[in-house]
Tab-separated table of C-alpha atoms in Angstrom:
chain	number	residue	atom	x	y	z
I	540	UNK	CA	-0.018	-0.055	-0.008
I	541	UNK	CA	1.426	3.467	-0.961
I	542	UNK	CA	2.666	5.420	1.986
I	543	UNK	CA	0.941	8.935	2.371
I	544	UNK	CA	2.370	11.495	0.084
I	545	UNK	CA	4.722	13.876	2.153
I	546	UNK	CA	3.546	17.373	2.634
I	547	UNK	CA	-0.115	16.715	1.784
I	548	UNK	CA	-2.824	17.639	4.222
I	549	UNK	CA	-5.251	14.880	5.209
I	550	UNK	CA	-8.016	16.061	2.798
I	551	UNK	CA	-5.350	16.066	-0.066
I	552	UNK	CA	-4.314	12.592	0.811
I	553	UNK	CA	-7.990	11.401	0.760
I	554	UNK	CA	-8.528	13.080	-2.522
I	555	UNK	CA	-5.320	11.477	-3.935
I	556	UNK	CA	-6.386	7.988	-2.872
I	557	UNK	CA	-9.944	8.567	-4.205
I	558	UNK	CA	-8.531	9.745	-7.614
I	559	UNK	CA	-6.239	6.688	-7.700
I	560	UNK	CA	-9.184	4.331	-6.946
I	561	UNK	CA	-11.419	6.064	-9.707
I	562	UNK	CA	-8.637	5.685	-12.311
I	563	UNK	CA	-8.224	2.058	-11.422
I	564	UNK	CA	-11.947	1.527	-11.533
I	565	UNK	CA	-12.073	3.062	-15.140
I	566	UNK	CA	-9.188	0.724	-16.328
I	567	UNK	CA	-10.905	-2.342	-15.073
I	568	UNK	CA	-14.369	-1.285	-16.391
I	569	UNK	CA	-12.844	-1.118	-19.883
I	570	UNK	CA	-10.935	-4.370	-19.523
I	571	UNK	CA	-13.792	-6.559	-18.153
I	572	UNK	CA	-16.871	-4.662	-17.359
I	573	UNK	CA	-18.273	-3.480	-14.119
I	574	UNK	CA	-20.085	-6.683	-12.885
I	575	UNK	CA	-16.946	-8.761	-13.322
I	576	UNK	CA	-14.811	-6.351	-11.437
I	577	UNK	CA	-14.296	-6.651	-7.596
I	578	UNK	CA	-13.376	-4.135	-5.045
I	579	UNK	CA	-10.339	-6.039	-4.273
I	580	UNK	CA	-9.218	-5.820	-7.826
I	581	UNK	CA	-9.768	-2.061	-7.838
I	582	UNK	CA	-7.727	-1.758	-4.588
I	583	UNK	CA	-4.871	-3.827	-5.957
I	584	UNK	CA	-4.768	-1.755	-9.229
I	585	UNK	CA	-4.594	1.319	-7.267
I	586	UNK	CA	-2.104	-0.017	-4.888
I	587	UNK	CA	-4.229	-0.104	-1.827
I	588	UNK	CA	-5.634	-2.909	0.287
I	589	UNK	CA	-9.135	-4.184	0.153
I	590	UNK	CA	-9.684	-2.957	3.645
I	591	UNK	CA	-8.723	0.584	2.757
I	592	UNK	CA	-11.188	0.316	-0.196
I	593	UNK	CA	-14.064	-0.676	1.947
I	594	UNK	CA	-13.036	1.948	4.673
I	595	UNK	CA	-13.071	4.678	2.088
I	596	UNK	CA	-16.142	3.793	0.002
I	597	UNK	CA	-17.935	0.933	1.790
I	598	UNK	CA	-18.106	-1.368	-1.159
I	599	UNK	CA	-17.859	-1.703	-5.086
I	600	UNK	CA	-21.259	-0.136	-5.598
I	601	UNK	CA	-20.207	2.953	-3.949
I	602	UNK	CA	-17.163	3.284	-6.056
I	603	UNK	CA	-19.209	3.015	-9.155
I	604	UNK	CA	-21.682	5.583	-7.733
I	605	UNK	CA	-18.761	7.991	-7.194
I	606	UNK	CA	-17.419	7.197	-10.668
I	607	UNK	CA	-20.698	7.969	-12.273
I	608	UNK	CA	-21.089	11.112	-10.247
I	609	UNK	CA	-17.624	12.373	-11.050
I	610	UNK	CA	-17.229	11.324	-14.738
I	611	UNK	CA	-20.418	10.332	-16.491
I	612	UNK	CA	-22.007	13.628	-15.289
I	613	UNK	CA	-19.200	15.340	-17.244
I	614	UNK	CA	-20.766	14.200	-20.488
I	615	UNK	CA	-23.670	16.617	-19.837
I	616	UNK	CA	-22.683	20.290	-20.405
I	617	UNK	CA	-23.129	22.501	-17.381
I	618	UNK	CA	-26.360	24.425	-17.275
I	619	UNK	CA	-24.708	27.783	-17.948
I	620	UNK	CA	-25.921	30.438	-20.401
I	621	UNK	CA	-24.705	29.691	-23.973
I	622	UNK	CA	-24.551	32.594	-26.585
I	623	UNK	CA	-27.258	30.776	-28.662
I	624	UNK	CA	-29.368	27.734	-28.636
I	625	UNK	CA	-27.183	26.057	-31.295
I	626	UNK	CA	-24.159	26.477	-29.059
I	627	UNK	CA	-26.061	24.807	-26.296
I	628	UNK	CA	-26.821	21.779	-28.561
I	629	UNK	CA	-23.254	21.550	-29.850
I	630	UNK	CA	-21.892	21.714	-26.312
I	631	UNK	CA	-22.676	18.060	-25.944
I	632	UNK	CA	-20.325	17.090	-28.825
I	633	UNK	CA	-17.743	19.629	-27.739
I	634	UNK	CA	-17.738	18.067	-24.191
I	635	UNK	CA	-17.170	14.609	-25.600
I	636	UNK	CA	-14.397	15.834	-27.909
I	637	UNK	CA	-12.773	17.576	-25.064
I	638	UNK	CA	-12.854	14.336	-22.848
I	639	UNK	CA	-11.565	12.374	-25.840
I	640	UNK	CA	-8.539	14.650	-26.117
I	641	UNK	CA	-7.688	14.843	-22.457
I	642	UNK	CA	-9.202	11.657	-20.705
I	643	UNK	CA	-9.686	9.141	-23.385
I	644	UNK	CA	-9.419	6.063	-21.171
I	645	UNK	CA	-11.794	7.512	-18.706
I	646	UNK	CA	-14.218	8.482	-21.558
I	647	UNK	CA	-14.158	4.860	-22.830
I	648	UNK	CA	-14.934	3.698	-19.274
I	649	UNK	CA	-17.813	6.082	-18.986
I	650	UNK	CA	-19.410	4.823	-22.153
I	651	UNK	CA	-18.765	1.197	-21.105
I	652	UNK	CA	-20.308	1.597	-17.566
I	653	UNK	CA	-23.227	3.547	-19.169
I	654	UNK	CA	-24.089	0.842	-21.544
I	655	UNK	CA	-23.546	-1.877	-18.903
I	656	UNK	CA	-25.880	-0.055	-16.458
I	657	UNK	CA	-28.726	-0.425	-19.011
I	658	UNK	CA	-29.257	-4.023	-17.988
I	659	UNK	CA	-32.579	-4.458	-16.174
I	660	UNK	CA	-30.681	-6.063	-13.395
I	661	UNK	CA	-28.269	-3.111	-12.815
I	662	UNK	CA	-28.801	-1.301	-9.518
I	663	UNK	CA	-27.676	1.903	-11.278
I	664	UNK	CA	-30.062	1.591	-14.279
I	665	UNK	CA	-32.293	4.392	-12.881
I	666	UNK	CA	-29.492	6.793	-12.026
I	667	UNK	CA	-27.848	6.408	-15.545
I	668	UNK	CA	-31.279	6.659	-17.262
I	669	UNK	CA	-31.805	9.842	-15.276
I	670	UNK	CA	-28.501	11.384	-16.369
I	671	UNK	CA	-29.180	10.461	-20.046
I	672	UNK	CA	-32.546	11.935	-19.855
I	673	UNK	CA	-31.254	15.088	-18.474
I	674	UNK	CA	-28.916	15.435	-21.460
I	675	UNK	CA	-31.649	14.849	-23.922
I	676	UNK	CA	-33.778	17.521	-22.182
I	677	UNK	CA	-30.831	19.856	-22.546
I	678	UNK	CA	-30.556	19.278	-26.356
I	679	UNK	CA	-34.321	19.837	-26.590
I	680	UNK	CA	-34.159	23.107	-24.511
I	681	UNK	CA	-31.294	24.217	-26.824
I	682	UNK	CA	-33.268	23.702	-29.984
I	683	UNK	CA	-36.255	25.655	-28.574
I	684	UNK	CA	-33.935	28.372	-27.445
I	685	UNK	CA	-32.338	28.457	-30.829
I	686	UNK	CA	-35.623	28.920	-32.640
I	687	UNK	CA	-36.173	31.959	-30.364
I	688	UNK	CA	-32.727	33.482	-30.997
I	689	UNK	CA	-32.752	32.625	-34.703
I	690	UNK	CA	-29.763	30.122	-34.609
I	691	UNK	CA	-32.055	27.146	-35.278
I	692	UNK	CA	-34.388	26.867	-38.156
I	693	UNK	CA	-38.034	27.522	-37.095
I	694	UNK	CA	-39.529	24.749	-39.418
I	695	UNK	CA	-37.877	21.752	-37.911
I	696	UNK	CA	-39.670	18.917	-36.187
I	697	UNK	CA	-38.378	19.287	-32.670
I	698	UNK	CA	-38.945	15.682	-31.576
I	699	UNK	CA	-37.243	14.278	-34.650
I	700	UNK	CA	-34.366	16.652	-34.215
I	701	UNK	CA	-33.956	15.697	-30.537
I	702	UNK	CA	-33.884	11.951	-31.598
I	703	UNK	CA	-31.494	12.474	-34.602
I	704	UNK	CA	-29.016	14.530	-32.564
I	705	UNK	CA	-28.953	12.208	-29.539
I	706	UNK	CA	-28.813	9.021	-31.681
I	707	UNK	CA	-25.714	10.556	-33.231
I	708	UNK	CA	-24.045	10.953	-29.863
I	709	UNK	CA	-24.811	7.465	-28.655
I	710	UNK	CA	-24.294	5.852	-32.044
I	711	UNK	CA	-20.809	7.143	-32.402
I	712	UNK	CA	-19.985	6.301	-28.675
I	713	UNK	CA	-21.104	2.674	-29.310
I	714	UNK	CA	-19.129	2.366	-32.391
I	715	UNK	CA	-16.032	3.587	-30.702
I	716	UNK	CA	-16.336	1.165	-27.790
I	717	UNK	CA	-17.377	-1.783	-29.896
I	718	UNK	CA	-15.295	-1.491	-33.118
I	719	UNK	CA	-11.612	-2.529	-33.428
I	720	UNK	CA	-8.924	0.203	-32.949
I	721	UNK	CA	-8.903	2.662	-35.687
I	722	UNK	CA	-12.314	4.301	-35.391
I	723	UNK	CA	-11.509	7.976	-35.164
I	724	UNK	CA	-14.141	9.222	-32.890
I	725	UNK	CA	-12.979	12.860	-32.942
I	726	UNK	CA	-13.310	12.974	-36.713
I	727	UNK	CA	-16.689	11.421	-36.685
I	728	UNK	CA	-17.836	13.974	-34.017
I	729	UNK	CA	-16.575	16.742	-36.236
I	730	UNK	CA	-18.651	15.377	-39.088
I	731	UNK	CA	-21.705	15.060	-36.850
I	732	UNK	CA	-21.191	18.608	-35.493
I	733	UNK	CA	-20.976	20.000	-39.149
I	734	UNK	CA	-24.125	18.040	-40.106
I	735	UNK	CA	-26.222	19.210	-37.112
I	736	UNK	CA	-25.202	22.880	-38.055
I	737	UNK	CA	-25.949	22.127	-41.668
I	738	UNK	CA	-29.319	20.498	-41.056
I	739	UNK	CA	-30.780	22.483	-38.229
I	740	UNK	CA	-28.919	25.862	-38.331
I	741	UNK	CA	-30.852	28.928	-39.452
Protein backbone atom coordinates (compact mmCIF):
# COMPACT_ATOMS: atom_id res chain seq x y z
CA UNK A 1 0.00 0.00 0.00
CA UNK A 2 1.45 3.39 -0.94
CA UNK A 3 2.65 5.52 1.92
CA UNK A 4 0.95 8.89 2.35
CA UNK A 5 2.47 11.54 0.14
CA UNK A 6 4.73 13.81 2.12
CA UNK A 7 3.62 17.38 2.54
CA UNK A 8 -0.04 16.70 1.80
CA UNK A 9 -2.84 17.57 4.15
CA UNK A 10 -5.28 14.89 5.24
CA UNK A 11 -7.97 16.11 2.79
CA UNK A 12 -5.38 16.11 0.00
CA UNK A 13 -4.34 12.54 0.84
CA UNK A 14 -7.98 11.47 0.84
CA UNK A 15 -8.51 13.06 -2.57
CA UNK A 16 -5.33 11.47 -3.94
CA UNK A 17 -6.40 8.00 -2.86
CA UNK A 18 -9.90 8.56 -4.21
CA UNK A 19 -8.50 9.66 -7.55
CA UNK A 20 -6.26 6.59 -7.77
CA UNK A 21 -9.21 4.33 -7.03
CA UNK A 22 -11.34 6.07 -9.67
CA UNK A 23 -8.61 5.65 -12.27
CA UNK A 24 -8.18 1.98 -11.35
CA UNK A 25 -11.93 1.45 -11.59
CA UNK A 26 -11.97 3.09 -15.03
CA UNK A 27 -9.22 0.77 -16.29
CA UNK A 28 -10.95 -2.34 -15.01
CA UNK A 29 -14.35 -1.32 -16.36
CA UNK A 30 -12.86 -1.10 -19.85
CA UNK A 31 -10.98 -4.39 -19.46
CA UNK A 32 -13.71 -6.62 -18.05
CA UNK A 33 -16.88 -4.68 -17.37
CA UNK A 34 -18.26 -3.51 -14.08
CA UNK A 35 -20.03 -6.63 -12.87
CA UNK A 36 -16.92 -8.78 -13.31
CA UNK A 37 -14.76 -6.30 -11.39
CA UNK A 38 -14.33 -6.69 -7.63
CA UNK A 39 -13.50 -4.11 -5.00
CA UNK A 40 -10.36 -6.07 -4.18
CA UNK A 41 -9.19 -5.79 -7.80
CA UNK A 42 -9.80 -2.06 -7.81
CA UNK A 43 -7.77 -1.72 -4.63
CA UNK A 44 -4.90 -3.82 -5.97
CA UNK A 45 -4.81 -1.89 -9.23
CA UNK A 46 -4.68 1.39 -7.32
CA UNK A 47 -2.05 0.04 -4.92
CA UNK A 48 -4.30 -0.11 -1.87
CA UNK A 49 -5.62 -2.90 0.31
CA UNK A 50 -9.17 -4.21 0.14
CA UNK A 51 -9.65 -3.00 3.71
CA UNK A 52 -8.76 0.52 2.69
CA UNK A 53 -11.19 0.39 -0.25
CA UNK A 54 -14.04 -0.67 2.01
CA UNK A 55 -13.07 1.89 4.64
CA UNK A 56 -13.06 4.69 2.07
CA UNK A 57 -16.10 3.71 0.00
CA UNK A 58 -17.94 0.91 1.77
CA UNK A 59 -18.08 -1.38 -1.25
CA UNK A 60 -17.89 -1.74 -5.00
CA UNK A 61 -21.29 -0.18 -5.66
CA UNK A 62 -20.27 2.99 -3.85
CA UNK A 63 -17.16 3.22 -6.02
CA UNK A 64 -19.26 3.02 -9.17
CA UNK A 65 -21.68 5.58 -7.77
CA UNK A 66 -18.78 7.97 -7.20
CA UNK A 67 -17.40 7.17 -10.65
CA UNK A 68 -20.72 7.96 -12.30
CA UNK A 69 -21.11 11.15 -10.30
CA UNK A 70 -17.60 12.32 -11.11
CA UNK A 71 -17.21 11.28 -14.73
CA UNK A 72 -20.46 10.34 -16.45
CA UNK A 73 -22.03 13.62 -15.33
CA UNK A 74 -19.22 15.36 -17.23
CA UNK A 75 -20.81 14.19 -20.47
CA UNK A 76 -23.66 16.63 -19.87
CA UNK A 77 -22.66 20.26 -20.37
CA UNK A 78 -23.17 22.49 -17.37
CA UNK A 79 -26.38 24.45 -17.24
CA UNK A 80 -24.74 27.77 -18.00
CA UNK A 81 -25.93 30.45 -20.41
CA UNK A 82 -24.70 29.79 -23.96
CA UNK A 83 -24.57 32.55 -26.58
CA UNK A 84 -27.17 30.74 -28.71
CA UNK A 85 -29.37 27.68 -28.60
CA UNK A 86 -27.21 26.07 -31.28
CA UNK A 87 -24.18 26.54 -29.03
CA UNK A 88 -26.07 24.74 -26.26
CA UNK A 89 -26.84 21.81 -28.57
CA UNK A 90 -23.28 21.60 -29.85
CA UNK A 91 -21.87 21.77 -26.32
CA UNK A 92 -22.63 18.05 -25.96
CA UNK A 93 -20.35 17.14 -28.86
CA UNK A 94 -17.74 19.64 -27.73
CA UNK A 95 -17.75 18.10 -24.24
CA UNK A 96 -17.19 14.60 -25.63
CA UNK A 97 -14.40 15.87 -27.89
CA UNK A 98 -12.69 17.56 -24.95
CA UNK A 99 -12.86 14.38 -22.86
CA UNK A 100 -11.60 12.35 -25.83
CA UNK A 101 -8.61 14.66 -26.15
CA UNK A 102 -7.70 14.78 -22.46
CA UNK A 103 -9.17 11.70 -20.71
CA UNK A 104 -9.66 9.11 -23.43
CA UNK A 105 -9.42 6.06 -21.17
CA UNK A 106 -11.86 7.55 -18.70
CA UNK A 107 -14.25 8.47 -21.54
CA UNK A 108 -14.22 4.88 -22.77
CA UNK A 109 -14.92 3.65 -19.24
CA UNK A 110 -17.79 6.12 -18.96
CA UNK A 111 -19.42 4.76 -22.09
CA UNK A 112 -18.83 1.13 -21.12
CA UNK A 113 -20.32 1.64 -17.66
CA UNK A 114 -23.25 3.55 -19.13
CA UNK A 115 -24.07 0.77 -21.59
CA UNK A 116 -23.62 -1.91 -18.93
CA UNK A 117 -25.92 -0.03 -16.53
CA UNK A 118 -28.79 -0.37 -19.02
CA UNK A 119 -29.30 -4.01 -18.04
CA UNK A 120 -32.57 -4.45 -16.16
CA UNK A 121 -30.66 -6.07 -13.28
CA UNK A 122 -28.28 -3.14 -12.82
CA UNK A 123 -28.80 -1.26 -9.54
CA UNK A 124 -27.65 1.90 -11.29
CA UNK A 125 -30.04 1.66 -14.24
CA UNK A 126 -32.36 4.38 -12.92
CA UNK A 127 -29.45 6.68 -12.07
CA UNK A 128 -27.89 6.42 -15.53
CA UNK A 129 -31.24 6.76 -17.27
CA UNK A 130 -31.83 9.92 -15.27
CA UNK A 131 -28.50 11.36 -16.40
CA UNK A 132 -29.17 10.49 -20.04
CA UNK A 133 -32.70 11.87 -19.85
CA UNK A 134 -31.28 15.11 -18.49
CA UNK A 135 -28.88 15.33 -21.43
CA UNK A 136 -31.69 14.77 -23.93
CA UNK A 137 -33.79 17.45 -22.25
CA UNK A 138 -30.84 19.84 -22.50
CA UNK A 139 -30.65 19.24 -26.27
CA UNK A 140 -34.38 19.87 -26.62
CA UNK A 141 -34.10 23.06 -24.58
CA UNK A 142 -31.22 24.24 -26.77
CA UNK A 143 -33.25 23.66 -29.93
CA UNK A 144 -36.21 25.62 -28.58
CA UNK A 145 -33.92 28.42 -27.43
CA UNK A 146 -32.28 28.41 -30.86
CA UNK A 147 -35.62 28.89 -32.57
CA UNK A 148 -36.20 31.94 -30.39
CA UNK A 149 -32.75 33.45 -31.03
CA UNK A 150 -32.74 32.49 -34.74
CA UNK A 151 -29.77 30.11 -34.55
CA UNK A 152 -32.05 27.11 -35.26
CA UNK A 153 -34.44 26.84 -38.20
CA UNK A 154 -38.05 27.55 -37.16
CA UNK A 155 -39.52 24.82 -39.39
CA UNK A 156 -37.80 21.74 -37.92
CA UNK A 157 -39.65 18.90 -36.21
CA UNK A 158 -38.28 19.29 -32.68
CA UNK A 159 -38.97 15.71 -31.59
CA UNK A 160 -37.30 14.26 -34.68
CA UNK A 161 -34.34 16.63 -34.31
CA UNK A 162 -33.79 15.64 -30.67
CA UNK A 163 -33.89 11.95 -31.59
CA UNK A 164 -31.53 12.46 -34.53
CA UNK A 165 -28.98 14.46 -32.55
CA UNK A 166 -28.94 12.23 -29.48
CA UNK A 167 -28.79 9.10 -31.66
CA UNK A 168 -25.68 10.55 -33.29
CA UNK A 169 -24.01 10.93 -29.87
CA UNK A 170 -24.87 7.45 -28.64
CA UNK A 171 -24.30 5.76 -31.99
CA UNK A 172 -20.79 7.12 -32.36
CA UNK A 173 -20.00 6.28 -28.75
CA UNK A 174 -21.12 2.69 -29.25
CA UNK A 175 -19.09 2.30 -32.44
CA UNK A 176 -15.99 3.65 -30.74
CA UNK A 177 -16.37 1.19 -27.86
CA UNK A 178 -17.38 -1.80 -29.98
CA UNK A 179 -15.26 -1.51 -33.11
CA UNK A 180 -11.57 -2.45 -33.39
CA UNK A 181 -8.93 0.24 -32.94
CA UNK A 182 -8.87 2.69 -35.79
CA UNK A 183 -12.31 4.22 -35.37
CA UNK A 184 -11.57 7.95 -35.20
CA UNK A 185 -14.15 9.22 -32.74
CA UNK A 186 -12.99 12.82 -32.91
CA UNK A 187 -13.21 12.94 -36.71
CA UNK A 188 -16.68 11.41 -36.63
CA UNK A 189 -17.79 13.89 -33.98
CA UNK A 190 -16.55 16.75 -36.16
CA UNK A 191 -18.61 15.38 -39.09
CA UNK A 192 -21.65 15.01 -36.83
CA UNK A 193 -21.20 18.56 -35.56
CA UNK A 194 -21.01 19.94 -39.09
CA UNK A 195 -24.10 17.99 -40.14
CA UNK A 196 -26.13 19.24 -37.17
CA UNK A 197 -25.24 22.84 -38.05
CA UNK A 198 -26.04 22.20 -41.72
CA UNK A 199 -29.35 20.43 -41.10
CA UNK A 200 -30.72 22.50 -38.24
CA UNK A 201 -28.91 25.82 -38.27
CA UNK A 202 -30.78 28.91 -39.43
